[in-house]
Amino acid sequence: MSATKSPNRPRTDKAANAAKTARADFEIHHQRIAPGKRQQIEIPVAKTYDHMDVTMPVEVVHGAHDGPVLFVTAAIHGDEINGVEIIRRLLGSRRINPRQLHGTLIAVPIVNVFGFNRQTRYLPDRRDLNRCFPGSATGSLAGQFAHILTSEIVAKATHGIDLHTGANHRTNLPQIRGCLDDPATAKLANAFNVPVIINSSLRDGSLRAVAMDRGIPMLVFEGGQAHRFEDKVIRTGLAGVLAVMETIGMLTPQAHKPLAEDHDMHVARFTKWVRAPQSGCLRIHKHSGAAVKKGDRLGTISDPFGHNKETVYANISGIIIGQSLLPLVNNGDALFHIAGFDDSDAVIDSIDLYDASLGVDQSPA
Ligand SMILES: [Zn+2]
């Protein structure tokens, strides 16, 4: 693991040269990457039924200068692919130059290669990889896979960002989830610079839980829906990752940031799902990103003839941060995810400002 040093610390040329020569290669899966180089490697994770190797592709950008080791992962849920495109754009960015980078970037665009190739969230054994960490070398397929990610990636990192979307047929307002009680994680969450932050408790077996166990501050970015590349979400995620890299000293801050800096970030006090009061066909009246008051009409469920109508009401006041997009619902299905804030209007103002800075019309389709 590389030592973390402040890039701003003044040094003499002699000291800087000494530090440069002393910087070690980055070792991952029996390979060594020299400082100032980038390299793609394939980490074997399993074999298929016909004995073909299944590998997880990783790109390491090992900066010429000392600094943090940041992993950025996507598609732990194989159908959540906005993050795959975020990482492609990140690696293609002119800003990711190994000769200038402080520290090391470990980019894993497709963690769950099984699910990605089959366009599904899960592994072939129907397990959710993000409930199987830290895993074990002698465990199930999911356990072994989680163990490889833990030992090859997480164990070598000082910081992490895991990119997600809503589950199948659901969409999430771009948001950061993290354990904000940890000051280092709170600093990353603020750096990511999206208007909505959820202070979420750790879920057993998640990548975030295993990172926190090892003292590695880590964020989860949630944005958009599964099975899609959504430009607004992708640009939001890319800007957030770059902003985190600036904040932890990996990149030199840009003089003119692409995003407006005068919006505020808002931490949700709590979140609550609204569930379907009956089975039927759902017509949606309110969309992700809308401010709602307790008792507002969010949707209507009826039979296919339009009879037996039931209205779906907001159960708290707040902002819709996630919703189901599937109009066919069963009684009890989770339909709308609402986050409560101290001042919903201020959140909406911040979302508008943020979207304006992205050049995106945020009004619902
Ligand atoms: Zn996910």
CSV table of C-alpha atoms and ligand atoms in Angstrom, one decimal:
chain,number,residue,atom,x,y,z
A,1,MET,CA,0.0,0.0,0.0
A,2,SER,CA,1.3,3.4,-0.8
A,3,ALA,CA,1.9,5.9,1.9
A,4,THR,CA,-0.5,8.9,2.0
A,5,LYS,CA,1.2,12.2,1.9
A,6,SER,CA,-0.1,15.7,1.4
A,7,PRO,CA,0.6,16.7,-2.2
A,8,ASN,CA,0.7,20.3,-1.0
A,9,ARG,CA,3.7,19.8,1.3
A,10,PRO,CA,6.5,22.0,0.1
A,11,ARG,CA,9.7,20.1,-0.9
A,12,THR,CA,13.0,20.8,-2.3
A,13,ASP,CA,13.7,19.4,-5.8
A,14,LYS,CA,16.2,17.0,-4.2
A,15,ALA,CA,13.7,15.7,-1.7
A,16,ALA,CA,11.0,15.4,-4.5
A,17,ASN,CA,13.4,13.5,-6.7
A,18,ALA,CA,14.3,11.2,-3.8
A,19,ALA,CA,10.6,10.5,-3.1
A,20,LYS,CA,10.1,9.8,-6.8
A,21,THR,CA,12.8,7.2,-6.9
A,22,ALA,CA,11.6,5.7,-3.7
A,23,ARG,CA,8.0,5.2,-4.9
A,24,ALA,CA,7.3,1.5,-5.1
A,25,ASP,CA,5.6,-0.5,-7.8
A,26,PHE,CA,2.0,-1.3,-7.2
A,27,GLU,CA,1.4,-5.0,-6.8
A,28,ILE,CA,-1.8,-6.6,-7.7
A,29,HIS,CA,-2.5,-10.2,-8.6
A,30,HIS,CA,1.2,-11.1,-9.0
A,31,GLN,CA,1.8,-8.2,-11.3
A,32,ARG,CA,3.8,-5.1,-10.7
A,33,ILE,CA,3.0,-1.7,-12.1
A,34,ALA,CA,5.7,0.9,-12.1
A,35,PRO,CA,5.0,4.5,-10.9
A,36,GLY,CA,3.8,6.7,-13.8
A,37,LYS,CA,2.2,3.7,-15.6
A,38,ARG,CA,-1.2,2.4,-16.2
A,39,GLN,CA,-2.1,-1.2,-17.0
A,40,GLN,CA,-5.1,-3.4,-17.5
A,41,ILE,CA,-5.1,-6.8,-15.8
A,42,GLU,CA,-7.5,-9.7,-15.7
A,43,ILE,CA,-8.1,-11.2,-12.3
A,44,PRO,CA,-9.5,-14.8,-12.5
A,45,VAL,CA,-12.6,-15.2,-10.4
A,46,ALA,CA,-14.0,-18.6,-11.5
A,47,LYS,CA,-14.4,-21.1,-14.3
A,48,THR,CA,-17.5,-21.7,-16.4
A,49,TYR,CA,-19.2,-25.1,-16.8
A,50,ASP,CA,-17.1,-25.7,-19.9
A,51,HIS,CA,-13.9,-24.8,-18.0
A,52,MET,CA,-13.3,-21.4,-19.5
A,53,ASP,CA,-11.7,-18.8,-17.3
A,54,VAL,CA,-14.0,-16.0,-16.0
A,55,THR,CA,-11.9,-12.9,-15.3
A,56,MET,CA,-12.7,-9.6,-13.8
A,57,PRO,CA,-11.1,-6.7,-15.8
A,58,VAL,CA,-9.2,-4.1,-13.7
A,59,GLU,CA,-7.3,-1.0,-14.8
A,60,VAL,CA,-4.6,0.3,-12.4
A,61,VAL,CA,-3.3,3.9,-12.9
A,62,HIS,CA,-0.3,4.0,-10.7
A,63,GLY,CA,0.6,7.7,-10.3
A,64,ALA,CA,4.2,8.9,-10.4
A,65,HIS,CA,3.7,10.6,-7.1
A,66,ASP,CA,2.8,9.3,-3.6
A,67,GLY,CA,-0.9,9.6,-2.6
A,68,PRO,CA,-4.0,7.7,-1.7
A,69,VAL,CA,-5.1,4.4,-3.3
A,70,LEU,CA,-8.7,4.8,-4.5
A,71,PHE,CA,-10.8,2.0,-5.9
A,72,VAL,CA,-13.8,2.7,-8.0
A,73,THR,CA,-16.1,-0.2,-8.7
A,74,ALA,CA,-19.3,-0.7,-10.7
A,75,ALA,CA,-21.8,-3.4,-11.6
A,76,ILE,CA,-21.4,-5.4,-8.4
A,77,HIS,CA,-25.1,-5.8,-9.3
A,78,GLY,CA,-24.5,-6.9,-12.9
A,79,ASP,CA,-27.4,-5.0,-14.5
A,80,GLU,CA,-26.5,-1.6,-12.9
A,81,ILE,CA,-24.5,-0.3,-15.7
A,82,ASN,CA,-24.4,3.5,-15.5
A,83,GLY,CA,-21.3,3.1,-13.4
A,84,VAL,CA,-19.6,1.0,-16.2
A,85,GLU,CA,-19.9,4.1,-18.4
A,86,ILE,CA,-18.8,6.4,-15.6
A,87,ILE,CA,-15.6,4.4,-15.2
A,88,ARG,CA,-15.1,4.3,-19.0
A,89,ARG,CA,-15.3,8.1,-19.1
A,90,LEU,CA,-13.1,8.4,-16.0
A,91,LEU,CA,-10.3,6.3,-17.5
A,92,GLY,CA,-10.6,8.2,-20.8
A,93,SER,CA,-10.4,11.6,-19.1
A,94,ARG,CA,-7.3,13.6,-19.9
A,95,ARG,CA,-7.1,14.4,-16.1
A,96,ILE,CA,-6.2,10.7,-15.4
A,97,ASN,CA,-2.6,11.0,-16.4
A,98,PRO,CA,-0.3,8.5,-14.5
A,99,ARG,CA,2.7,10.9,-14.8
A,100,GLN,CA,0.8,13.6,-12.9
A,101,LEU,CA,-1.4,11.5,-10.7
A,102,HIS,CA,-0.8,11.5,-6.9
A,103,GLY,CA,-1.5,8.0,-5.6
A,104,THR,CA,-3.2,5.1,-7.4
A,105,LEU,CA,-6.5,4.6,-9.0
A,106,ILE,CA,-7.9,1.0,-9.2
A,107,ALA,CA,-10.8,1.0,-11.6
A,108,VAL,CA,-13.1,-2.1,-11.8
A,109,PRO,CA,-15.8,-1.2,-14.3
A,110,ILE,CA,-17.5,-4.7,-14.2
A,111,VAL,CA,-17.2,-6.5,-10.9
A,112,ASN,CA,-20.0,-9.0,-11.4
A,113,VAL,CA,-18.9,-10.2,-14.8
A,114,PHE,CA,-21.4,-13.1,-14.6
A,115,GLY,CA,-24.4,-10.8,-14.0
A,116,PHE,CA,-23.2,-8.2,-16.5
A,117,ASN,CA,-23.0,-10.7,-19.3
A,118,ARG,CA,-26.5,-12.2,-18.5
A,119,GLN,CA,-28.0,-8.7,-17.8
A,120,THR,CA,-29.0,-9.6,-14.3
A,121,ARG,CA,-28.3,-8.3,-10.8
A,122,TYR,CA,-27.3,-11.7,-9.4
A,123,LEU,CA,-24.6,-14.3,-9.6
A,124,PRO,CA,-25.3,-17.7,-11.3
A,125,ASP,CA,-26.0,-19.2,-7.8
A,126,ARG,CA,-28.7,-16.5,-7.5
A,127,ARG,CA,-26.8,-14.8,-4.7
A,128,ASP,CA,-26.5,-11.1,-4.4
A,129,LEU,CA,-22.7,-10.4,-4.4
A,130,ASN,CA,-23.2,-7.3,-2.3
A,131,ARG,CA,-24.4,-9.4,0.6
A,132,CYS,CA,-21.5,-11.8,0.6
A,133,PHE,CA,-18.5,-9.7,1.8
A,134,PRO,CA,-15.8,-10.3,3.0
A,135,GLY,CA,-16.3,-13.8,1.6
A,136,SER,CA,-14.0,-16.7,1.9
A,137,ALA,CA,-11.5,-18.6,-0.3
A,138,THR,CA,-13.3,-21.8,0.5
A,139,GLY,CA,-16.9,-20.5,0.4
A,140,SER,CA,-19.6,-20.6,-2.3
A,141,LEU,CA,-19.0,-19.0,-5.7
A,142,ALA,CA,-20.3,-15.7,-4.3
A,143,GLY,CA,-18.1,-16.1,-1.2
A,144,GLN,CA,-15.0,-16.8,-3.3
A,145,PHE,CA,-15.7,-13.9,-5.6
A,146,ALA,CA,-16.2,-11.5,-2.7
A,147,HIS,CA,-13.0,-12.8,-1.1
A,148,ILE,CA,-11.0,-12.0,-4.3
A,149,LEU,CA,-12.4,-8.5,-4.4
A,150,THR,CA,-11.7,-8.0,-0.7
A,151,SER,CA,-8.1,-9.3,-0.8
A,152,GLU,CA,-7.0,-8.0,-4.3
A,153,ILE,CA,-8.8,-4.6,-4.3
A,154,VAL,CA,-10.1,-3.4,-0.9
A,155,ALA,CA,-7.1,-4.6,1.1
A,156,LYS,CA,-4.8,-2.4,-1.1
A,157,ALA,CA,-6.9,0.7,-1.0
A,158,THR,CA,-7.2,3.7,1.3
A,159,HIS,CA,-10.5,5.0,-0.1
A,160,GLY,CA,-13.4,3.6,-2.2
A,161,ILE,CA,-16.4,4.5,-4.3
A,162,ASP,CA,-18.9,1.9,-5.4
A,163,LEU,CA,-21.3,2.9,-8.2
A,164,HIS,CA,-24.9,1.7,-8.3
A,165,THR,CA,-28.3,2.4,-9.8
A,166,GLY,CA,-31.8,1.6,-8.8
A,167,ALA,CA,-32.7,-2.1,-9.0
A,168,ASN,CA,-34.5,-3.5,-12.0
A,169,HIS,CA,-37.6,-1.4,-12.9
A,170,ARG,CA,-36.6,1.2,-10.3
A,171,THR,CA,-34.9,4.6,-10.7
A,172,ASN,CA,-32.9,6.6,-8.1
A,173,LEU,CA,-32.4,10.3,-7.9
A,174,PRO,CA,-28.6,10.7,-8.0
A,175,GLN,CA,-27.5,10.5,-4.4
A,176,ILE,CA,-24.6,9.6,-2.1
A,177,ARG,CA,-25.0,7.0,0.6
A,178,GLY,CA,-22.4,6.7,3.3
A,179,CYS,CA,-21.8,6.4,7.0
A,180,LEU,CA,-21.6,10.1,7.8
A,181,ASP,CA,-20.8,9.4,11.5
A,182,ASP,CA,-17.3,8.6,10.2
A,183,PRO,CA,-15.7,12.1,9.6
A,184,ALA,CA,-13.5,10.8,6.7
A,185,THR,CA,-16.5,9.4,4.9
A,186,ALA,CA,-18.5,12.6,5.5
A,187,LYS,CA,-15.6,14.5,3.9
A,188,LEU,CA,-15.8,12.3,0.8
A,189,ALA,CA,-19.6,12.6,0.7
A,190,ASN,CA,-19.4,16.4,0.7
A,191,ALA,CA,-16.6,16.3,-1.9
A,192,PHE,CA,-18.8,14.2,-4.3
A,193,ASN,CA,-20.9,17.3,-4.4
A,194,VAL,CA,-24.4,16.0,-5.3
A,195,PRO,CA,-27.3,17.8,-3.5
A,196,VAL,CA,-28.8,14.7,-1.8
A,197,ILE,CA,-26.8,12.6,0.8
A,198,ILE,CA,-28.3,9.7,2.7
A,199,ASN,CA,-26.7,8.8,6.0
A,200,SER,CA,-27.3,5.1,5.7
A,201,SER,CA,-26.5,2.4,8.1
A,202,LEU,CA,-24.2,-0.4,7.0
A,203,ARG,CA,-25.8,-3.5,5.5
A,204,ASP,CA,-24.2,-6.8,6.6
A,205,GLY,CA,-22.1,-8.4,3.9
A,206,SER,CA,-21.9,-5.3,1.7
A,207,LEU,CA,-18.7,-4.0,0.1
A,208,ARG,CA,-19.2,-0.8,2.1
A,209,ALA,CA,-19.4,-2.8,5.4
A,210,VAL,CA,-16.1,-4.6,4.7
A,211,ALA,CA,-14.4,-1.4,3.7
A,212,MET,CA,-15.5,0.3,6.9
A,213,ASP,CA,-14.4,-2.7,9.0
A,214,ARG,CA,-10.9,-2.1,7.5
A,215,GLY,CA,-11.0,1.6,8.3
A,216,ILE,CA,-11.4,2.6,4.6
A,217,PRO,CA,-13.8,5.5,4.0
A,218,MET,CA,-16.1,4.6,1.2
A,219,LEU,CA,-19.1,6.0,-0.6
A,220,VAL,CA,-21.9,4.4,-2.6
A,221,PHE,CA,-23.2,6.5,-5.5
A,222,GLU,CA,-26.8,5.6,-6.5
A,223,GLY,CA,-28.2,7.1,-9.7
A,224,GLY,CA,-30.7,6.2,-12.4
A,225,GLN,CA,-32.0,2.8,-13.4
A,226,ALA,CA,-30.7,-0.6,-14.3
A,227,HIS,CA,-30.1,-1.6,-17.9
A,228,ARG,CA,-29.5,2.0,-19.1
A,229,PHE,CA,-26.8,4.5,-19.9
A,230,GLU,CA,-28.3,7.8,-18.6
A,231,ASP,CA,-26.2,10.8,-19.6
A,232,LYS,CA,-27.2,13.1,-16.7
A,233,VAL,CA,-26.5,10.4,-14.1
A,234,ILE,CA,-23.2,9.5,-15.8
A,235,ARG,CA,-22.0,13.0,-15.8
A,236,THR,CA,-23.0,13.5,-12.2
A,237,GLY,CA,-21.1,10.4,-11.2
A,238,LEU,CA,-18.0,11.3,-13.2
A,239,ALA,CA,-17.9,14.8,-11.8
A,240,GLY,CA,-18.3,13.4,-8.3
A,241,VAL,CA,-15.5,10.9,-8.6
A,242,LEU,CA,-13.1,13.6,-10.0
A,243,ALA,CA,-14.1,15.9,-7.2
A,244,VAL,CA,-13.3,13.2,-4.6
A,245,MET,CA,-10.0,12.7,-6.3
A,246,GLU,CA,-9.2,16.4,-6.0
A,247,THR,CA,-10.3,16.5,-2.3
A,248,ILE,CA,-8.1,13.6,-1.3
A,249,GLY,CA,-5.1,15.1,-3.2
A,250,MET,CA,-4.9,12.7,-6.2
A,251,LEU,CA,-5.7,15.4,-8.7
A,252,THR,CA,-4.8,19.1,-8.8
A,253,PRO,CA,-8.1,21.1,-8.4
A,254,GLN,CA,-9.2,22.7,-11.7
A,255,ALA,CA,-9.4,26.5,-11.7
A,256,HIS,CA,-12.8,26.4,-13.3
A,257,LYS,CA,-14.9,23.6,-12.1
A,258,PRO,CA,-17.6,22.4,-14.5
A,259,LEU,CA,-20.2,22.3,-11.7
A,260,ALA,CA,-21.8,25.2,-9.8
A,261,GLU,CA,-20.4,25.4,-6.4
A,262,ASP,CA,-23.1,27.5,-4.8
A,263,HIS,CA,-25.6,24.7,-4.3
A,264,ASP,CA,-25.9,23.2,-0.9
A,265,MET,CA,-25.7,19.5,0.1
A,266,HIS,CA,-28.5,18.2,2.2
A,267,VAL,CA,-28.4,15.1,4.5
A,268,ALA,CA,-31.7,13.3,4.7
A,269,ARG,CA,-33.0,12.9,8.3
A,270,PHE,CA,-34.7,9.6,7.4
A,271,THR,CA,-36.2,7.8,4.4
A,272,LYS,CA,-39.4,5.8,4.1
A,273,TRP,CA,-41.0,3.6,1.3
A,274,VAL,CA,-44.6,4.0,0.2
A,275,ARG,CA,-46.1,0.6,-0.6
A,276,ALA,CA,-48.9,-0.3,-3.0
A,277,PRO,CA,-52.2,-0.4,-1.1
A,278,GLN,CA,-53.6,-3.0,-3.5
A,279,SER,CA,-52.6,-4.9,-6.7
A,280,GLY,CA,-53.3,-3.6,-10.1
A,281,CYS,CA,-52.1,-1.1,-12.7
A,282,LEU,CA,-50.3,2.0,-11.4
A,283,ARG,CA,-50.4,5.4,-13.0
A,284,ILE,CA,-47.6,7.6,-11.6
A,285,HIS,CA,-48.4,11.3,-10.8
A,286,LYS,CA,-45.1,12.3,-9.0
A,287,HIS,CA,-41.6,11.5,-10.1
A,288,SER,CA,-38.2,11.1,-8.7
A,289,GLY,CA,-36.8,14.5,-7.6
A,290,ALA,CA,-40.2,16.0,-6.7
A,291,ALA,CA,-41.0,17.6,-3.4
A,292,VAL,CA,-44.1,16.1,-1.8
A,293,LYS,CA,-46.2,16.8,1.3
A,294,LYS,CA,-47.6,14.0,3.5
A,295,GLY,CA,-51.0,13.1,2.0
A,296,ASP,CA,-50.1,14.2,-1.5
A,297,ARG,CA,-51.3,11.9,-4.3
A,298,LEU,CA,-48.4,10.0,-5.8
A,299,GLY,CA,-50.2,7.6,-8.0
A,300,THR,CA,-53.4,5.7,-8.7
A,301,ILE,CA,-53.9,2.0,-8.9
A,302,SER,CA,-56.9,0.5,-10.6
A,303,ASP,CA,-58.0,-2.7,-12.4
A,304,PRO,CA,-57.4,-2.7,-16.2
A,305,PHE,CA,-61.0,-1.2,-16.7
A,306,GLY,CA,-60.2,1.7,-14.5
A,307,HIS,CA,-62.5,0.5,-11.7
A,308,ASN,CA,-61.6,-0.3,-8.1
A,309,LYS,CA,-59.3,2.8,-7.9
A,310,GLU,CA,-57.0,3.3,-4.9
A,311,THR,CA,-54.9,6.4,-4.5
A,312,VAL,CA,-51.3,6.1,-3.4
A,313,TYR,CA,-50.5,8.8,-0.8
A,314,ALA,CA,-47.2,10.2,0.4
A,315,ASN,CA,-46.7,8.8,4.0
A,316,ILE,CA,-44.2,11.6,4.9
A,317,SER,CA,-43.2,15.0,3.6
A,318,GLY,CA,-39.9,15.2,1.7
A,319,ILE,CA,-38.3,14.5,-1.7
A,320,ILE,CA,-38.9,11.4,-3.9
A,321,ILE,CA,-35.4,9.9,-4.1
A,322,GLY,CA,-36.4,6.6,-5.8
A,323,GLN,CA,-39.4,5.0,-7.4
A,324,SER,CA,-40.7,2.0,-9.2
A,325,LEU,CA,-41.1,2.4,-13.0
A,326,LEU,CA,-43.1,-0.8,-13.5
A,327,PRO,CA,-46.8,0.0,-13.8
A,328,LEU,CA,-47.8,-3.6,-12.8
A,329,VAL,CA,-47.9,-3.8,-9.0
A,330,ASN,CA,-48.7,-6.3,-6.3
A,331,ASN,CA,-50.2,-5.3,-3.0
A,332,GLY,CA,-47.3,-4.3,-0.7
A,333,ASP,CA,-44.8,-3.5,-3.5
A,334,ALA,CA,-42.4,-0.7,-2.7
A,335,LEU,CA,-43.4,2.2,-5.1
A,336,PHE,CA,-41.9,5.5,-3.9
A,337,HIS,CA,-38.9,6.1,-1.7
A,338,ILE,CA,-39.2,9.4,0.1
A,339,ALA,CA,-36.4,11.2,2.1
A,340,GLY,CA,-37.3,13.7,4.8
A,341,PHE,CA,-35.2,16.8,5.0
A,342,ASP,CA,-35.3,19.9,7.3
A,343,ASP,CA,-36.2,22.1,4.3
A,344,SER,CA,-37.5,20.3,1.2
A,345,ASP,CA,-37.7,23.6,-0.8
A,346,ALA,CA,-34.0,24.2,-0.2
A,347,VAL,CA,-33.3,20.7,-1.5
A,348,ILE,CA,-35.3,21.4,-4.7
A,349,ASP,CA,-33.4,24.6,-5.2
A,350,SER,CA,-30.1,22.8,-4.9
A,351,ILE,CA,-31.2,20.1,-7.3
A,352,ASP,CA,-32.3,22.8,-9.8
A,353,LEU,CA,-28.9,24.6,-9.4
A,354,TYR,CA,-27.0,21.4,-9.8
A,355,ASP,CA,-28.9,20.3,-12.9
A,356,ALA,CA,-28.5,23.7,-14.4
A,357,SER,CA,-24.8,23.4,-13.9
A,358,LEU,CA,-24.9,20.1,-15.7
A,359,GLY,CA,-26.9,21.7,-18.5
A,360,VAL,CA,-29.8,19.3,-18.0
A,361,ASP,CA,-33.5,20.0,-17.9
A,362,GLN,CA,-34.5,18.2,-14.7
A,363,SER,CA,-38.3,18.4,-15.2
A,364,PRO,CA,-39.8,14.9,-15.2
A,365,ALA,CA,-40.6,13.4,-18.6
B,1,ZN,ZN,-26.9,-2.0,-6.7
